[in-house]
Amino acid sequence: MSEVEREQLDSKVDAGKALQRAAEIMAKLRAPNGCPWDREQTFDSIKRHTLEETYEVFDAIERRAWPDLKDELGDLLLQVLFYSQMAKEAGYFDLKDVAENLSAKLVRRHPHIFPAEDGTTVAASDSGAVLRNWEQIKLEEKKAKPAAESMLDDVPRSMPATLEAYKLGSKAAKIGFDWPDASGLFAKLDEEIAELMVEVEAKHNNNVEAEFGDLLFTAMNLARHLKVDTETALRRTNAKFRARFAAMEKSAGGSVALGALQPDELEELWSKAKQTEEKV
């Protein structure tokens, strides 16, 4: 065994031990004499924490804060340990089943790396070929499952609404139910804005919500055509707004002073913050 192979093996052993210790700690927290809070949790009560931890991982990556990312990935792993321990207690599956299922899926979906039992491999010279193979394998996997009532059923209703809209549009596009290009979506945006304004002026609150939803759904489809990651785009704008607002506070002499200004004065500070940002 070469030195490199020995180091790789030692790393795998260390990682396995670390994960096993984390799983044992989770089991102890859920034990009859464990932590009261951890013992009270259910699959439903933990869901929101999983989403929060995912966003914190995004934040650490965007800030290029690698020590923070290490911590946040640990918090995200905790969610996996939590669900797996609760599932083990209920007799559904355990962490070993989760890991083995993932390994089998990775091997199955990468036939260009892992040969089949008969030794054959699938060619994939670039990432495009890999994705095509991946989609074909996913289709084969779905054939083995009970037939869904709708092709949209495999888009989870529990995911963030913007992502759900993106996925729904993408699914429908696979059978040709889509705009041929982005130009039609710009016109559709104008149409949805006009319909929203009618309901706003009529003060039909329920209809306002519905029309605003239509506007957002159209925007998600436009993002899909433009190949824009909506989460990244909005988080980038949020960060920009934070920076500009902080500049406004600094210029005004603090948040209290900022709150005492008139709308036209606030707008002036906003414009100044934008101009300063554009010069940097």
XYZ file of N, CA and C in Angstrom:
840
model
N 0.844 -1.201 0.000
C 0.000 0.000 0.000
C 0.877 1.248 0.000
N 0.594 2.168 -0.926
C 1.387 3.389 -1.012
C 1.055 4.330 0.144
N 1.916 5.341 0.322
C 1.696 6.315 1.389
C 0.397 7.083 1.176
N 0.094 7.417 -0.090
C -1.137 8.144 -0.407
C -2.353 7.296 -0.072
N -2.294 6.010 -0.459
C -3.413 5.100 -0.169
C -3.601 4.923 1.330
N -2.485 4.870 2.068
C -2.562 4.728 3.524
C -3.227 5.954 4.160
N -2.848 7.132 3.655
C -3.433 8.371 4.186
C -4.931 8.430 3.883
N -5.312 7.999 2.679
C -6.733 7.993 2.311
C -7.517 7.037 3.202
N -6.942 5.871 3.477
C -7.608 4.890 4.339
C -7.747 5.428 5.759
N -6.679 6.048 6.277
C -6.728 6.621 7.624
C -7.798 7.704 7.704
N -7.910 8.500 6.640
C -8.907 9.569 6.611
C -10.310 8.995 6.659
N -10.547 7.902 5.893
C -11.859 7.263 5.887
C -12.196 6.709 7.263
N -11.213 6.080 7.906
C -11.432 5.509 9.235
C -11.756 6.607 10.238
N -10.997 7.704 10.185
C -11.233 8.822 11.101
C -12.613 9.425 10.893
N -13.002 9.588 9.616
C -14.319 10.159 9.307
C -15.426 9.234 9.819
N -15.222 7.918 9.629
C -16.222 6.959 10.103
C -16.376 6.998 11.610
N -15.260 7.096 12.321
C -15.303 7.159 13.781
C -15.997 8.437 14.255
N -15.683 9.541 13.595
C -16.281 10.816 13.976
C -17.791 10.796 13.768
N -18.223 10.235 12.632
C -19.655 10.163 12.355
C -20.347 9.217 13.329
N -19.693 8.110 13.656
C -20.277 7.157 14.611
C -20.437 7.806 15.980
N -19.435 8.586 16.405
C -19.534 9.262 17.708
C -20.686 10.261 17.706
N -20.845 11.012 16.607
C -21.943 11.979 16.515
C -23.294 11.263 16.587
N -23.403 10.119 15.923
C -24.656 9.357 15.945
C -24.934 8.828 17.344
N -23.884 8.398 18.056
C -24.054 7.893 19.424
C -24.504 9.001 20.369
N -23.955 10.191 20.174
C -24.366 11.340 20.994
C -25.836 11.664 20.754
N -26.245 11.628 19.478
C -27.643 11.906 19.139
C -28.557 10.879 19.794
N -28.155 9.606 19.769
C -28.961 8.550 20.387
C -29.078 8.767 21.890
N -28.005 9.222 22.516
C -28.032 9.472 23.962
C -28.945 10.643 24.299
N -28.935 11.668 23.455
C -29.800 12.823 23.679
C -31.273 12.440 23.595
N -31.574 11.447 22.740
C -32.964 11.008 22.550
C -33.367 9.879 23.503
N -32.428 9.378 24.282
C -32.697 8.260 25.189
C -33.636 8.693 26.325
N -34.250 7.728 27.029
C -35.190 8.062 28.116
C -34.625 9.021 29.151
N -33.333 8.921 29.419
C -32.707 9.826 30.391
C -31.920 10.937 29.698
N -32.263 11.204 28.437
C -31.542 12.208 27.654
C -32.071 13.619 27.835
N -31.839 14.449 26.837
C -32.225 15.868 26.892
C -33.733 16.017 26.684
N -34.437 16.714 27.587
C -35.893 16.879 27.446
C -36.297 17.518 26.125
N -35.540 18.526 25.687
C -35.896 19.216 24.432
C -35.742 18.267 23.250
N -34.595 17.590 23.189
C -34.356 16.674 22.064
C -35.384 15.545 22.044
N -35.782 15.062 23.205
C -36.740 13.968 23.273
C -38.133 14.391 22.813
N -38.441 15.694 22.952
C -39.768 16.192 22.568
C -39.915 16.393 21.064
N -38.810 16.442 20.347
C -38.877 16.801 18.929
C -39.472 15.677 18.077
N -40.111 16.098 16.992
C -40.713 15.182 16.023
C -40.208 15.545 14.628
N -40.566 14.733 13.645
C -40.186 15.050 12.262
C -40.716 16.432 11.876
N -41.937 16.733 12.267
C -42.542 18.014 11.887
C -41.913 19.189 12.618
N -41.568 19.019 13.887
C -41.008 20.148 14.646
C -39.595 20.492 14.201
N -38.884 19.525 13.641
C -37.500 19.747 13.219
C -37.404 20.361 11.824
N -38.467 20.244 11.034
C -38.417 20.701 9.632
C -37.912 22.128 9.482
N -38.455 23.035 10.282
C -38.085 24.448 10.101
C -36.610 24.675 10.423
N -36.071 23.896 11.372
C -34.653 24.036 11.701
C -33.786 23.572 10.530
N -34.244 22.544 9.837
C -33.496 22.051 8.673
C -33.395 23.133 7.610
N -34.506 23.824 7.364
C -34.504 24.892 6.373
C -33.591 26.034 6.809
N -33.661 26.407 8.090
C -32.813 27.487 8.602
C -31.333 27.131 8.452
N -30.983 25.895 8.796
C -29.576 25.487 8.704
C -29.095 25.488 7.259
N -29.974 25.125 6.331
C -29.609 25.142 4.914
C -29.285 26.562 4.465
N -30.108 27.519 4.879
C -29.852 28.911 4.507
C -28.563 29.420 5.144
N -28.254 28.958 6.343
C -27.016 29.399 6.985
C -25.793 28.836 6.272
N -25.928 27.646 5.685
C -24.855 27.101 4.852
C -24.659 27.999 3.628
N -25.783 28.391 2.993
C -25.704 29.299 1.835
C -24.969 30.580 2.208
N -25.343 31.139 3.365
C -24.770 32.408 3.803
C -23.262 32.297 3.996
N -22.816 31.220 4.630
C -21.383 31.039 4.866
C -20.617 30.911 3.547
N -21.207 30.215 2.583
C -20.560 30.066 1.272
C -20.448 31.414 0.575
N -21.537 32.185 0.600
C -21.533 33.481 -0.073
C -20.537 34.447 0.563
N -20.352 34.321 1.878
C -19.385 35.179 2.574
C -17.964 34.637 2.494
N -17.826 33.444 1.877
C -16.519 32.766 1.791
C -15.926 32.616 3.199
N -16.812 32.364 4.165
C -16.406 32.207 5.560
C -16.234 30.717 5.836
N -15.069 30.179 5.505
C -14.873 28.733 5.548
C -14.943 28.138 6.949
N -14.402 28.796 7.991
C -14.593 28.244 9.347
C -16.081 28.198 9.726
N -16.830 29.225 9.326
C -18.270 29.230 9.588
C -18.959 28.113 8.816
N -18.503 27.877 7.581
C -19.109 26.824 6.770
C -18.934 25.464 7.439
N -17.763 25.246 8.025
C -17.527 23.986 8.733
C -18.562 23.805 9.848
N -18.808 24.856 10.610
C -19.795 24.789 11.688
C -21.200 24.570 11.145
N -21.541 25.295 10.084
C -22.893 25.202 9.531
C -23.158 23.836 8.901
N -22.134 23.258 8.275
C -22.293 21.914 7.723
C -22.505 20.901 8.850
N -21.857 21.155 9.988
C -22.086 20.300 11.150
C -23.520 20.405 11.633
N -24.049 21.622 11.645
C -25.441 21.828 12.065
C -26.401 21.152 11.087
N -26.055 21.189 9.784
C -26.899 20.538 8.782
C -26.829 19.014 8.940
N -25.633 18.509 9.237
C -25.477 17.082 9.491
C -26.295 16.658 10.712
N -26.381 17.538 11.697
C -27.192 17.246 12.881
C -28.634 16.938 12.496
N -29.138 17.641 11.492
C -30.517 17.399 11.045
C -30.658 15.971 10.507
N -29.661 15.518 9.752
C -29.674 14.153 9.221
C -29.635 13.149 10.368
N -28.782 13.399 11.352
C -28.683 12.505 12.508
C -29.993 12.465 13.286
N -30.618 13.638 13.428
C -31.880 13.743 14.170
C -32.969 12.905 13.487
N -33.155 13.134 12.187
C -34.183 12.397 11.445
C -33.902 10.895 11.472
N -32.631 10.531 11.295
C -32.275 9.117 11.250
C -32.525 8.442 12.590
N -32.214 9.138 13.693
C -32.441 8.566 15.015
C -33.939 8.408 15.289
N -34.722 9.422 14.923
C -36.171 9.327 15.128
C -36.763 8.200 14.277
N -36.242 8.050 13.054
C -36.723 6.989 12.172
C -36.348 5.619 12.733
N -35.162 5.520 13.322
C -34.727 4.254 13.930
C -35.652 3.889 15.083
N -35.983 4.885 15.896
C -36.875 4.647 17.038
C -38.256 4.183 16.576
N -38.690 4.693 15.431
C -40.008 4.332 14.902
C -39.973 3.042 14.083
N -38.770 2.534 13.826
C -38.648 1.304 13.062
C -38.698 1.484 11.560
N -38.460 2.725 11.088
C -38.508 2.985 9.648
C -37.180 2.638 8.960
N -36.093 3.206 9.471
C -34.748 2.984 8.933
C -33.774 3.593 9.924
N -32.470 3.470 9.654
C -31.482 4.099 10.526
C -30.409 4.785 9.680
N -29.412 5.363 10.348
C -28.377 6.121 9.649
C -27.611 5.240 8.665
N -27.386 3.984 9.027
C -26.697 3.054 8.129
C -27.494 2.885 6.837
N -28.809 2.770 6.951
C -29.656 2.629 5.757
C -29.570 3.876 4.877
N -29.545 5.041 5.530
C -29.449 6.301 4.780
C -28.146 6.348 3.987
N -27.033 6.026 4.660
C -25.719 6.069 4.009
C -25.619 5.043 2.888
N -26.120 3.829 3.140
C -26.053 2.784 2.118
C -26.929 3.120 0.919
N -28.078 3.708 1.182
C -28.969 4.117 0.093
C -28.314 5.191 -0.771
N -27.647 6.138 -0.104
C -26.945 7.198 -0.835
C -25.809 6.623 -1.666
N -25.021 5.724 -1.075
C -23.896 5.119 -1.803
C -24.383 4.370 -3.035
N -25.452 3.608 -2.858
C -25.995 2.843 -3.990
C -26.483 3.775 -5.088
N -27.117 4.874 -4.694
C -27.621 5.829 -5.681
C -26.462 6.493 -6.434
N -25.415 6.884 -5.713
C -24.268 7.532 -6.354
C -23.600 6.592 -7.359
N -23.450 5.335 -6.973
C -22.842 4.353 -7.884
C -23.746 4.133 -9.088
N -25.054 3.987 -8.826
C -26.016 3.710 -9.907
C -26.085 4.862 -10.890
N -25.973 6.085 -10.406
C -26.119 7.248 -11.277
C -24.806 7.731 -11.883
N -23.719 7.032 -11.602
C -22.427 7.374 -12.212
C -21.839 6.142 -12.905
N -22.551 5.602 -13.903
C -22.065 4.398 -14.592
C -20.792 4.644 -15.391
N -20.441 5.915 -15.622
C -19.201 6.226 -16.329
C -17.992 6.117 -15.393
N -18.251 6.009 -14.101
C -17.179 5.874 -13.112
C -17.152 4.464 -12.528
N -18.335 3.946 -12.218
C -18.446 2.634 -11.583
C -19.004 1.619 -12.596
N -18.209 0.662 -13.012
C -18.664 -0.329 -14.000
C -19.830 -1.166 -13.463
N -20.645 -1.644 -14.368
C -21.733 -2.546 -13.993
C -21.155 -3.900 -13.585
N -22.012 -4.790 -13.092
C -21.545 -6.096 -12.627
C -20.879 -6.889 -13.755
N -21.323 -6.648 -14.987
C -20.707 -7.361 -16.108
C -19.459 -6.665 -16.649
N -19.057 -5.569 -15.969
C -17.840 -4.867 -16.350
C -18.020 -3.750 -17.350
N -19.230 -3.554 -17.856
C -19.473 -2.508 -18.846
C -19.590 -1.143 -18.179
N -19.180 -0.106 -18.918
C -19.307 1.270 -18.442
C -20.047 2.099 -19.493
N -20.525 3.256 -19.074
C -21.223 4.172 -19.979
C -20.317 5.367 -20.243
N -20.196 5.747 -21.512
C -19.327 6.874 -21.864
C -19.955 8.193 -21.432
N -19.115 9.093 -20.932
C -19.553 10.447 -20.575
C -18.329 11.352 -20.658
N -18.176 12.003 -21.804
C -16.972 12.793 -22.045
C -17.025 14.185 -21.438
N -18.228 14.657 -21.113
C -18.338 15.989 -20.517
C -19.523 16.022 -19.561
N -19.700 17.161 -18.871
C -20.744 17.272 -17.860
C -22.140 17.163 -18.470
N -22.287 17.596 -19.740
C -23.581 17.497 -20.403
C -24.003 16.043 -20.569
N -23.051 15.206 -20.932
C -23.340 13.782 -21.079
C -23.670 13.149 -19.732
N -22.968 13.593 -18.700
C -23.239 13.089 -17.348
C -24.676 13.403 -16.947
N -25.114 14.635 -17.195
C -26.476 15.038 -16.825
C -27.521 14.261 -17.621
N -27.248 14.019 -18.900
C -28.185 13.244 -19.717
C -28.313 11.816 -19.183
N -27.173 11.234 -18.829
C -27.198 9.885 -18.247
C -27.963 9.880 -16.931
N -27.714 10.910 -16.131
C -28.350 11.037 -14.815
C -29.874 11.069 -14.966
N -30.354 11.880 -15.902
C -31.800 12.001 -16.102
C -32.403 10.688 -16.593
N -31.690 9.997 -17.474
C -32.188 8.725 -17.989
C -32.272 7.686 -16.872
N -31.260 7.669 -16.023
C -31.254 6.729 -14.899
C -32.386 7.052 -13.926
N -32.627 8.329 -13.685
C -33.728 8.730 -12.806
C -35.064 8.258 -13.367
N -35.220 8.347 -14.693
C -36.455 7.879 -15.324
C -36.639 6.377 -15.107
N -35.551 5.633 -15.233
C -35.618 4.186 -15.022
C -35.981 3.871 -13.575
N -35.435 4.656 -12.653
C -35.738 4.450 -11.237
C -37.219 4.691 -10.953
N -37.772 5.698 -11.597
C -39.175 6.035 -11.369
C -40.116 4.946 -11.878
N -39.681 4.227 -12.921
C -40.521 3.165 -13.467
C -40.744 2.058 -12.441
N -39.791 1.929 -11.520
C -39.889 0.873 -10.513
C -40.784 1.270 -9.342
N -41.168 2.547 -9.303
C -42.013 3.035 -8.221
C -43.477 3.036 -8.659
N -44.415 3.076 -7.690
C -45.839 3.163 -8.046
C -46.090 4.377 -8.930
N -46.943 4.216 -9.905
C -47.212 5.310 -10.844
C -47.843 6.499 -10.137
N -47.345 7.695 -10.421
C -47.906 8.913 -9.836
C -49.132 9.338 -10.632
N -50.037 10.028 -9.956
C -51.240 10.501 -10.637
C -50.907 11.609 -11.622
N -49.849 12.368 -11.337
C -49.443 13.479 -12.196
C -47.931 13.525 -12.274
N -47.408 13.957 -13.405
C -45.960 14.081 -13.537
C -45.402 15.172 -12.622
N -46.291 16.014 -12.080
C -45.853 17.069 -11.170
C -45.808 16.609 -9.715
N -46.269 15.384 -9.451
C -46.349 14.906 -8.077
C -44.995 14.764 -7.407
N -43.926 14.594 -8.204
C -42.615 14.423 -7.579
C -41.925 15.761 -7.285
N -42.638 16.872 -7.520
C -42.140 18.182 -7.076
C -42.699 18.407 -5.677
N -41.874 18.367 -4.629
C -42.374 18.466 -3.257
C -43.121 19.771 -2.989
N -44.285 19.657 -2.378
C -45.050 20.844 -1.994
C -44.423 21.553 -0.802
N -43.523 20.875 -0.113
C -42.920 21.434 1.101
C -41.730 22.343 0.814
N -41.227 22.351 -0.427
C -40.072 23.201 -0.720
C -40.497 24.670 -0.791
N -39.545 25.605 -0.661
C -39.893 27.022 -0.767
C -40.702 27.292 -2.031
N -41.709 28.151 -1.917
C -42.660 28.357 -3.003
C -41.987 28.800 -4.303
N -40.958 29.641 -4.190
C -40.288 30.104 -5.412
C -39.600 28.939 -6.123
N -38.955 28.067 -5.343
C -38.285 26.913 -5.938
C -39.306 25.933 -6.500
N -40.437 25.762 -5.796
C -41.495 24.885 -6.291
C -41.998 25.382 -7.643
N -42.214 26.705 -7.752
C -42.679 27.285 -9.011
C -41.669 27.035 -10.125
N -40.393 27.197 -9.818
C -39.313 26.969 -10.785
C -39.355 25.524 -11.283
N -39.486 24.584 -10.330
C -39.495 23.155 -10.663
C -40.744 22.775 -11.462
N -41.898 23.339 -11.084
C -43.135 23.032 -11.802
C -43.040 23.473 -13.261
N -42.519 24.681 -13.470
C -42.349 25.177 -14.836
C -41.393 24.311 -15.636
N -40.330 23.849 -14.965
C -39.343 23.004 -15.631
C -39.944 21.660 -16.025
N -40.764 21.091 -15.149
C -41.419 19.809 -15.437
C -42.371 19.947 -16.617
N -43.190 20.992 -16.609
C -44.157 21.200 -17.680
C -43.449 21.427 -19.010
N -42.285 22.057 -18.950
C -41.531 22.353 -20.177
C -41.065 21.077 -20.871
N -40.906 19.996 -20.123
C -40.401 18.750 -20.700
C -41.374 18.133 -21.701
N -42.660 18.523 -21.620
C -43.619 18.017 -22.616
C -44.011 19.123 -23.592
N -43.250 20.223 -23.570
C -43.483 21.307 -24.518
C -44.456 22.369 -24.059
N -44.950 22.268 -22.797
C -45.871 23.283 -22.288
C -45.046 24.404 -21.673
N -44.626 25.328 -22.528
C -43.693 26.368 -22.103
C -43.651 27.469 -23.148
N -43.120 28.603 -22.776
C -42.880 29.670 -23.745
C -41.669 29.287 -24.586
N -41.683 29.570 -25.869
C -40.548 29.196 -26.718
C -39.262 29.910 -26.339
N -39.378 31.126 -25.820
C -38.194 31.860 -25.374
C -38.616 32.894 -24.337
N -37.640 33.641 -23.820
C -37.907 34.583 -22.734
C -38.752 35.775 -23.161
N -38.765 36.120 -24.442
C -39.464 37.330 -24.887
C -40.949 37.283 -24.529
N -41.580 36.129 -24.680
C -42.991 36.016 -24.348
C -43.258 36.203 -22.869
N -42.283 35.866 -22.058
C -42.451 36.005 -20.613
C -42.394 37.462 -20.168
N -41.628 38.278 -20.889
C -41.619 39.707 -20.559
C -43.010 40.296 -20.798
N -43.634 39.905 -21.887
C -44.998 40.364 -22.170
C -45.973 39.828 -21.132
N -45.770 38.578 -20.710
C -46.629 37.981 -19.694
C -46.479 38.708 -18.364
N -45.276 39.146 -18.046
C -45.056 39.928 -16.816
C -45.876 41.212 -16.852
N -45.832 41.906 -17.987
C -46.614 43.143 -18.125
C -48.100 42.855 -17.947
N -48.562 41.745 -18.514
C -49.973 41.362 -18.405
C -50.353 41.096 -16.950
N -49.492 40.382 -16.220
C -49.781 40.054 -14.824
C -49.749 41.303 -13.944
N -48.832 42.223 -14.230
C -48.767 43.477 -13.469
C -50.044 44.282 -13.673
N -50.516 44.329 -14.914
C -51.746 45.070 -15.217
C -52.936 44.461 -14.472
N -53.015 43.122 -14.449
C -54.118 42.453 -13.757
C -54.027 42.687 -12.249
N -52.820 42.726 -11.719
C -52.635 42.995 -10.300
C -53.091 44.413 -9.957
N -52.738 45.377 -10.785
C -53.118 46.769 -10.536
C -54.636 46.948 -10.526
N -55.335 46.217 -11.406
C -56.803 46.285 -11.437
C -57.377 45.851 -10.099
N -56.873 44.743 -9.559
C -57.380 44.226 -8.288
C -56.992 45.119 -7.114
N -55.805 45.707 -7.176
C -55.370 46.630 -6.115
C -56.281 47.843 -6.074
N -56.566 48.405 -7.254
C -57.429 49.581 -7.325
C -58.859 49.267 -6.893
N -59.290 48.013 -7.137
C -60.640 47.604 -6.727
C -60.671 47.187 -5.258
N -59.498 47.103 -4.642
C -59.366 46.705 -3.230
C -59.959 45.324 -2.964
N -59.773 44.416 -3.922
C -60.180 43.020 -3.757
C -58.975 42.255 -3.205
N -58.858 42.210 -1.872
C -57.652 41.677 -1.244
C -57.345 40.225 -1.628
N -58.389 39.385 -1.669
C -58.151 37.982 -2.042
C -57.623 37.876 -3.466
N -58.181 38.667 -4.345
C -57.728 38.651 -5.736
C -56.327 39.230 -5.882
N -56.004 40.200 -5.022
C -54.655 40.782 -5.039
C -53.627 39.696 -4.746
N -53.919 38.887 -3.741
C -52.996 37.798 -3.391
C -52.836 36.825 -4.562
N -53.953 36.477 -5.193
C -53.921 35.538 -6.313
C -53.137 36.103 -7.487
N -53.380 37.365 -7.816
C -52.680 37.974 -8.949
C -51.199 38.179 -8.653
N -50.889 38.476 -7.397
C -49.479 38.623 -7.030
C -48.775 37.278 -7.154
N -49.479 36.204 -6.786
C -48.919 34.866 -6.964
C -48.664 34.568 -8.423
N -49.603 34.962 -9.304
C -49.412 34.762 -10.749
C -48.180 35.518 -11.247
N -47.995 36.726 -10.716
C -46.841 37.542 -11.107
C -45.537 36.852 -10.709
N -45.494 36.336 -9.469
C -44.290 35.652 -9.006
C -44.029 34.381 -9.808
N -45.097 33.649 -10.117
C -44.942 32.408 -10.882
C -44.349 32.707 -12.262
N -44.825 33.779 -12.883
C -44.287 34.173 -14.181
C -42.826 34.583 -14.066
N -42.500 35.292 -12.980
C -41.111 35.713 -12.762
C -40.189 34.505 -12.597
N -40.686 33.454 -11.914
C -39.878 32.249 -11.743
C -39.628 31.558 -13.086
N -40.638 31.562 -13.948
C -40.467 30.965 -15.272
C -39.496 31.780 -16.125
N -39.541 33.097 -15.964
C -38.593 33.946 -16.680
C -37.171 33.646 -16.208
N -37.002 33.496 -14.894
C -35.684 33.170 -14.347
C -35.170 31.850 -14.919
N -36.078 30.880 -15.051
C -35.686 29.580 -15.599
C -35.189 29.718 -17.036
N -35.896 30.520 -17.841
C -35.482 30.724 -19.231
C -34.150 31.468 -19.317
N -33.926 32.383 -18.368
C -32.691 33.162 -18.366
C -31.547 32.432 -17.656
N -31.869 31.212 -17.140
C -30.890 30.406 -16.414
C -30.345 31.163 -15.196
N -31.253 31.824 -14.505
C -30.904 32.559 -13.284
C -31.336 31.736 -12.074
N -30.425 31.541 -11.126
C -30.770 30.889 -9.864
C -31.488 31.930 -9.009
N -32.795 31.744 -8.810
C -33.590 32.773 -8.140
C -33.156 33.014 -6.703
N -32.774 31.954 -6.002
C -32.343 32.109 -4.615
C -31.074 32.946 -4.545
N -30.110 32.629 -5.398
C -28.857 33.380 -5.414
C -29.097 34.827 -5.830
N -29.953 35.016 -6.830
C -30.220 36.377 -7.319
C -30.847 37.248 -6.237
N -31.853 36.696 -5.537
C -32.526 37.491 -4.514
C -31.634 37.719 -3.306
N -30.870 36.717 -2.929
C -29.946 36.900 -1.802
C -28.885 37.946 -2.151
N -28.473 37.998 -3.397
C -27.504 39.018 -3.825
C -28.117 40.414 -3.705
N -29.388 40.534 -4.106
C -30.074 41.819 -3.982
C -30.293 42.179 -2.512
N -30.620 41.178 -1.695
C -30.783 41.436 -0.261
C -29.498 41.984 0.346
N -28.364 41.377 -0.041
C -27.072 41.832 0.475
C -26.782 43.261 0.012
N -27.164 43.560 -1.216
C -26.963 44.911 -1.747
C -27.809 45.922 -0.974
N -29.061 45.533 -0.672
C -29.942 46.424 0.084
C -29.378 46.667 1.485
N -28.876 45.606 2.118
C -28.276 45.749 3.448
C -27.131 46.773 3.421
N -26.260 46.628 2.412
C -25.094 47.502 2.324
C -25.506 48.960 2.108
N -26.468 49.168 1.225
C -26.916 50.534 0.948
C -27.616 51.148 2.154
N -28.419 50.353 2.837
C -29.132 50.872 4.001
C -28.150 51.209 5.121
N -27.119 50.364 5.283
C -26.094 50.646 6.293
C -25.363 51.944 5.966
N -25.133 52.188 4.671
C -24.488 53.435 4.246
C -25.383 54.632 4.561
N -26.696 54.469 4.382
C -27.642 55.526 4.738
C -27.584 55.841 6.225
N -27.549 54.794 7.046
C -27.469 54.989 8.499
C -26.193 55.737 8.878
N -25.093 55.353 8.249
C -23.806 55.993 8.539
C -23.840 57.462 8.154
N -24.400 57.755 6.981
C -24.466 59.141 6.515
C -25.350 59.995 7.412
N -26.420 59.383 7.929
C -27.363 60.131 8.768
C -26.862 60.311 10.184
N -25.875 59.495 10.584
C -25.380 59.588 11.945
C -26.016 58.580 12.888
N -26.559 57.499 12.323
C -27.143 56.457 13.154
C -28.585 56.164 12.787
N -29.099 55.037 13.303
C -30.453 54.613 12.960
C -31.520 55.551 13.515
N -31.276 56.107 14.709
C -32.262 57.025 15.302
C -32.401 58.278 14.439
N -31.254 58.834 14.025
C -31.266 60.022 13.168
C -31.896 59.707 11.817
N -31.632 58.525 11.309
C -32.197 58.134 10.024
C -33.725 58.088 10.101
N -34.233 57.555 11.208
C -35.677 57.438 11.376
C -36.387 58.767 11.485
N -35.646 59.841 11.785
C -36.255 61.163 11.929
C -36.299 61.944 10.617
N -35.704 61.390 9.575
C -35.650 62.104 8.296
C -36.956 61.978 7.519
N -37.175 62.922 6.612
C -38.347 62.931 5.750
C -38.104 62.028 4.530
N -39.180 61.589 3.859
C -39.032 60.698 2.711
C -38.068 61.216 1.643
N -38.124 62.525 1.330
C -37.231 63.046 0.298
C -35.775 63.015 0.750
N -35.553 63.191 2.061
C -34.193 63.116 2.590
C -33.677 61.675 2.564
N -34.561 60.726 2.849
C -34.193 59.322 2.785
C -33.825 58.922 1.353
N -34.625 59.400 0.408
C -34.361 59.088 -0.988
C -33.023 59.661 -1.434
N -32.685 60.837 -0.926
C -31.408 61.469 -1.267
C -30.240 60.632 -0.742
N -30.385 60.134 0.496
C -29.329 59.292 1.067
C -29.208 57.971 0.309
N -30.362 57.436 -0.123
C -30.345 56.193 -0.903
C -29.595 56.391 -2.216
N -29.886 57.491 -2.887
C -29.211 57.789 -4.154
C -27.709 57.957 -3.935
N -27.353 58.590 -2.841
C -25.941 58.787 -2.518
C -25.250 57.442 -2.274
N -25.949 56.553 -1.561
C -25.388 55.224 -1.287
C -25.183 54.455 -2.593
N -26.143 54.571 -3.514
C -26.030 53.883 -4.810
C -24.844 54.409 -5.598
N -24.706 55.745 -5.629
C -23.615 56.364 -6.383
C -22.265 55.958 -5.821
N -22.171 55.913 -4.495
C -20.907 55.504 -3.851
C -20.584 54.066 -4.194
N -21.608 53.235 -4.204
C -21.428 51.814 -4.512
C -20.958 51.621 -5.944
N -21.506 52.385 -6.864
C -21.163 52.265 -8.284
C -19.732 52.718 -8.576
N -19.196 53.607 -7.732
C -17.838 54.092 -7.918
C -16.800 53.105 -7.427
N -17.221 52.226 -6.498
C -16.275 51.269 -5.913
C -15.930 50.178 -6.923
